[in-house]
mmCIF file of C-alpha atoms in Angstrom:
data_model
loop_
_atom_site.group_PDB
_atom_site.id
_atom_site.type_symbol
_atom_site.label_atom_id
_atom_site.label_comp_id
_atom_site.label_asym_id
_atom_site.label_seq_id
_atom_site.Cartn_x
_atom_site.Cartn_y
_atom_site.Cartn_z
ATOM 1 C CA MET D 18 -2.309 14.338 14.308
ATOM 2 C CA ASN D 19 0.288 16.076 12.503
ATOM 3 C CA SER D 20 -0.190 15.855 8.632
ATOM 4 C CA LEU D 21 3.627 15.866 8.071
ATOM 5 C CA VAL D 22 4.058 12.526 9.840
ATOM 6 C CA LYS D 23 5.097 9.808 7.251
ATOM 7 C CA LYS D 24 2.734 7.102 6.710
ATOM 8 C CA ALA D 25 3.006 3.736 4.811
ATOM 9 C CA VAL D 26 0.876 0.853 3.955
ATOM 10 C CA ALA D 27 2.074 -2.192 2.274
ATOM 11 C CA VAL D 28 -0.386 -4.179 0.280
ATOM 12 C CA LYS D 29 0.047 -7.565 -1.581
ATOM 13 C CA TYR D 30 -2.228 -9.102 -4.167
ATOM 14 C CA ALA D 31 -0.967 -12.712 -3.954
ATOM 15 C CA GLU D 32 -1.582 -15.322 -6.479
ATOM 16 C CA GLY D 33 -4.684 -17.326 -5.519
ATOM 17 C CA LEU D 34 -6.250 -14.585 -3.502
ATOM 18 C CA ASP D 35 -9.539 -12.834 -4.744
ATOM 19 C CA VAL D 36 -8.524 -9.425 -3.215
ATOM 20 C CA PRO D 37 -5.348 -7.659 -2.148
ATOM 21 C CA VAL D 38 -4.369 -7.749 1.651
ATOM 22 C CA ILE D 39 -2.929 -5.248 3.738
ATOM 23 C CA MET D 40 0.511 -6.752 4.852
ATOM 24 C CA ALA D 41 1.798 -3.885 6.956
ATOM 25 C CA LYS D 42 1.169 -0.247 8.015
ATOM 26 C CA GLY D 43 2.753 2.349 10.049
ATOM 27 C CA GLU D 44 3.514 5.977 10.790
ATOM 28 C CA GLY D 45 6.751 7.894 11.644
ATOM 29 C CA ALA D 46 9.693 5.367 12.031
ATOM 30 C CA SER D 47 7.579 2.380 11.327
ATOM 31 C CA ALA D 48 6.596 3.823 7.893
ATOM 32 C CA GLN D 49 10.161 4.593 7.130
ATOM 33 C CA LYS D 50 11.006 0.948 7.871
ATOM 34 C CA ILE D 51 8.250 -0.125 5.581
ATOM 35 C CA LEU D 52 9.620 2.218 2.914
ATOM 36 C CA ALA D 53 13.185 1.043 3.343
ATOM 37 C CA GLU D 54 12.172 -2.627 3.038
ATOM 38 C CA ALA D 55 10.206 -1.766 -0.004
ATOM 39 C CA GLN D 56 13.372 -0.032 -1.698
ATOM 40 C CA LYS D 57 15.728 -2.785 -0.482
ATOM 41 C CA ASN D 58 13.568 -5.333 -2.166
ATOM 42 C CA ASP D 59 13.144 -3.158 -5.600
ATOM 43 C CA ILE D 60 9.311 -2.778 -4.816
ATOM 44 C CA LEU D 61 8.090 0.430 -6.555
ATOM 45 C CA ILE D 62 6.538 3.034 -4.204
ATOM 46 C CA GLN D 63 3.588 4.948 -5.117
ATOM 47 C CA GLU D 64 2.410 7.907 -3.011
ATOM 48 C CA ASP D 65 -1.275 8.513 -2.408
ATOM 49 C CA SER D 66 -2.039 10.174 0.848
ATOM 50 C CA VAL D 67 -5.865 9.897 0.690
ATOM 51 C CA LEU D 68 -5.529 6.107 -0.189
ATOM 52 C CA VAL D 69 -2.741 5.551 2.714
ATOM 53 C CA ASP D 70 -5.177 7.392 5.197
ATOM 54 C CA PHE D 71 -8.187 5.117 4.224
ATOM 55 C CA LEU D 72 -6.236 1.883 4.344
ATOM 56 C CA GLY D 73 -4.467 2.904 7.452
ATOM 57 C CA MET D 74 -7.810 2.612 9.160
ATOM 58 C CA GLN D 75 -7.948 -1.104 8.265
ATOM 59 C CA SER D 76 -6.056 -3.872 10.211
ATOM 60 C CA VAL D 77 -3.051 -5.785 8.981
ATOM 61 C CA GLY D 78 -4.187 -9.149 7.523
ATOM 62 C CA GLU D 79 -7.456 -7.622 6.357
ATOM 63 C CA ALA D 80 -8.718 -7.529 2.654
ATOM 64 C CA VAL D 81 -8.540 -4.060 1.045
ATOM 65 C CA PRO D 82 -12.011 -2.873 1.141
ATOM 66 C CA GLU D 83 -13.931 -2.556 -2.115
ATOM 67 C CA GLU D 84 -14.122 1.197 -1.926
ATOM 68 C CA ALA D 85 -10.354 1.177 -2.486
ATOM 69 C CA TRP D 86 -10.143 -1.231 -5.405
ATOM 70 C CA THR D 87 -10.248 1.372 -8.245
ATOM 71 C CA ALA D 88 -7.435 3.512 -6.839
ATOM 72 C CA LEU D 89 -5.279 0.380 -6.087
ATOM 73 C CA ALA D 90 -5.776 -1.006 -9.378
ATOM 74 C CA LYS D 91 -4.297 2.070 -10.837
ATOM 75 C CA ILE D 92 -1.521 1.509 -8.743
ATOM 76 C CA PHE D 93 -0.989 -2.011 -9.488
ATOM 77 C CA ALA D 94 -1.230 -1.018 -13.200
ATOM 78 C CA PHE D 95 1.513 1.583 -12.713
ATOM 79 C CA ILE D 96 3.769 -0.782 -11.008
ATOM 80 C CA LEU D 97 3.415 -3.555 -13.790
ATOM 81 C CA GLU D 98 3.869 -0.887 -16.440
ATOM 82 C CA ASN D 99 7.187 0.059 -14.930
ATOM 83 C CA GLY D 100 8.288 -3.625 -14.444
ATOM 84 C CA GLY D 101 8.044 -3.458 -10.628
ATOM 85 C CA LYS D 102 7.146 -5.844 -8.001
#
């Protein structure tokens, strides 16, 4: 696969859930739609190609695997520090 293809994974840590859940994922045009929707809703975007590749192997609706929690916690902290959603 071409490493220049845009990829995106949307993750949500909803109130009442014990772990974050993968809400959407995509490559190419699908990734662009995910990113556009995030921008439209003022959701901060953090780029991490290793994390997006790992999470991209999971299914939508699945809990984020424990192996990704530390990296994801850093992203959530960044978002909260910057007043984002």
